mmCIF file of C-alpha atoms in Angstrom:
data_model
loop_
_atom_site.group_PDB
_atom_site.id
_atom_site.type_symbol
_atom_site.label_atom_id
_atom_site.label_comp_id
_atom_site.label_asym_id
_atom_site.label_seq_id
_atom_site.Cartn_x
_atom_site.Cartn_y
_atom_site.Cartn_z
ATOM 1 C CA MET A 1013 14.369 15.551 0.903
ATOM 2 C CA SER A 1014 11.893 15.067 -1.965
ATOM 3 C CA ASP A 1015 10.515 12.324 -2.764
ATOM 4 C CA ASP A 1016 11.762 10.486 -6.069
ATOM 5 C CA SER A 1017 8.651 9.908 -7.926
ATOM 6 C CA ASP A 1018 10.960 7.115 -10.201
ATOM 7 C CA ARG A 1019 11.430 4.394 -7.351
ATOM 8 C CA ARG A 1020 9.379 1.173 -7.874
ATOM 9 C CA GLY A 1021 8.478 0.641 -4.738
ATOM 10 C CA PRO A 1022 7.408 2.032 -1.345
ATOM 11 C CA GLN A 1023 9.819 4.459 1.559
ATOM 12 C CA ASP A 1024 8.587 2.246 4.000
ATOM 13 C CA ARG A 1025 7.704 -1.213 3.302
ATOM 14 C CA ALA A 1026 6.669 -1.218 6.478
ATOM 15 C CA ARG A 1027 3.666 1.386 6.353
ATOM 16 C CA ILE A 1028 1.266 1.816 3.697
ATOM 17 C CA SER A 1029 0.904 5.080 1.984
ATOM 18 C CA LEU A 1030 -1.755 5.955 -0.243
ATOM 19 C CA GLU A 1031 0.058 9.587 -1.539
ATOM 20 C CA GLN A 1032 2.217 9.306 -3.993
ATOM 21 C CA ALA A 1033 1.585 6.821 -7.056
ATOM 22 C CA HIS A 1034 3.735 5.121 -7.598
ATOM 23 C CA GLU A 1035 3.649 4.077 -3.190
ATOM 24 C CA LEU A 1036 -0.064 3.112 -4.261
ATOM 25 C CA ARG A 1037 0.923 1.223 -7.374
ATOM 26 C CA TYR A 1038 3.379 -0.478 -5.625
ATOM 27 C CA TRP A 1039 0.411 -1.795 -3.320
ATOM 28 C CA THR A 1040 -1.984 -3.026 -5.266
ATOM 29 C CA GLU A 1041 0.615 -5.160 -7.266
ATOM 30 C CA ARG A 1042 1.504 -6.297 -4.025
ATOM 31 C CA PHE A 1043 -2.048 -7.591 -2.483
ATOM 32 C CA GLY A 1044 -3.511 -8.084 -6.180
ATOM 33 C CA VAL A 1045 -6.257 -5.593 -5.496
ATOM 34 C CA ASP A 1046 -7.940 -2.580 -7.054
ATOM 35 C CA GLU A 1047 -7.434 1.250 -5.115
ATOM 36 C CA ARG A 1048 -10.589 1.329 -3.932
ATOM 37 C CA ARG A 1049 -10.148 -1.832 -1.770
ATOM 38 C CA LEU A 1050 -6.740 -1.336 -0.658
ATOM 39 C CA ARG A 1051 -8.418 2.063 0.316
ATOM 40 C CA GLU A 1052 -10.441 0.652 2.140
ATOM 41 C CA ALA A 1053 -8.352 -1.758 4.293
ATOM 42 C CA VAL A 1054 -6.395 0.943 5.203
ATOM 43 C CA ALA A 1055 -9.400 3.127 6.736
ATOM 44 C CA ALA A 1056 -10.555 -0.326 8.413
ATOM 45 C CA VAL A 1057 -6.746 -0.925 9.950
ATOM 46 C CA GLY A 1058 -4.603 1.359 9.746
ATOM 47 C CA VAL A 1059 -1.288 1.708 8.308
ATOM 48 C CA SER A 1060 0.427 -1.255 8.620
ATOM 49 C CA ALA A 1061 1.633 -3.036 6.047
ATOM 50 C CA ASP A 1062 1.070 -6.455 8.086
ATOM 51 C CA ALA A 1063 -2.684 -5.503 9.593
ATOM 52 C CA VAL A 1064 -3.729 -4.619 5.969
ATOM 53 C CA GLU A 1065 -2.674 -8.066 4.390
ATOM 54 C CA ARG A 1066 -4.118 -9.838 7.815
ATOM 55 C CA TYR A 1067 -7.414 -7.515 6.744
ATOM 56 C CA LEU A 1068 -7.703 -8.751 3.478
ATOM 57 C CA ARG A 1069 -6.384 -11.873 3.700
ATOM 58 C CA ALA A 1070 -9.600 -12.527 6.056
ATOM 59 C CA ASN A 1071 -11.768 -10.062 4.082
ATOM 60 C CA GLY A 1072 -10.763 -11.744 0.482
#
């Protein structure tokens, strides 16, 4: 099954994907950060949305 590029949110809201533009846009808006900061958080703690949110809050 192919990804629907018109989707507004991620396919799996528990895991962050940085591969699809619509998902990248969703997560940067969700956390209120730019792409660089989101990529930094994912590199630091992995793709778990909960872990990324905790990281961003702790490292404001």
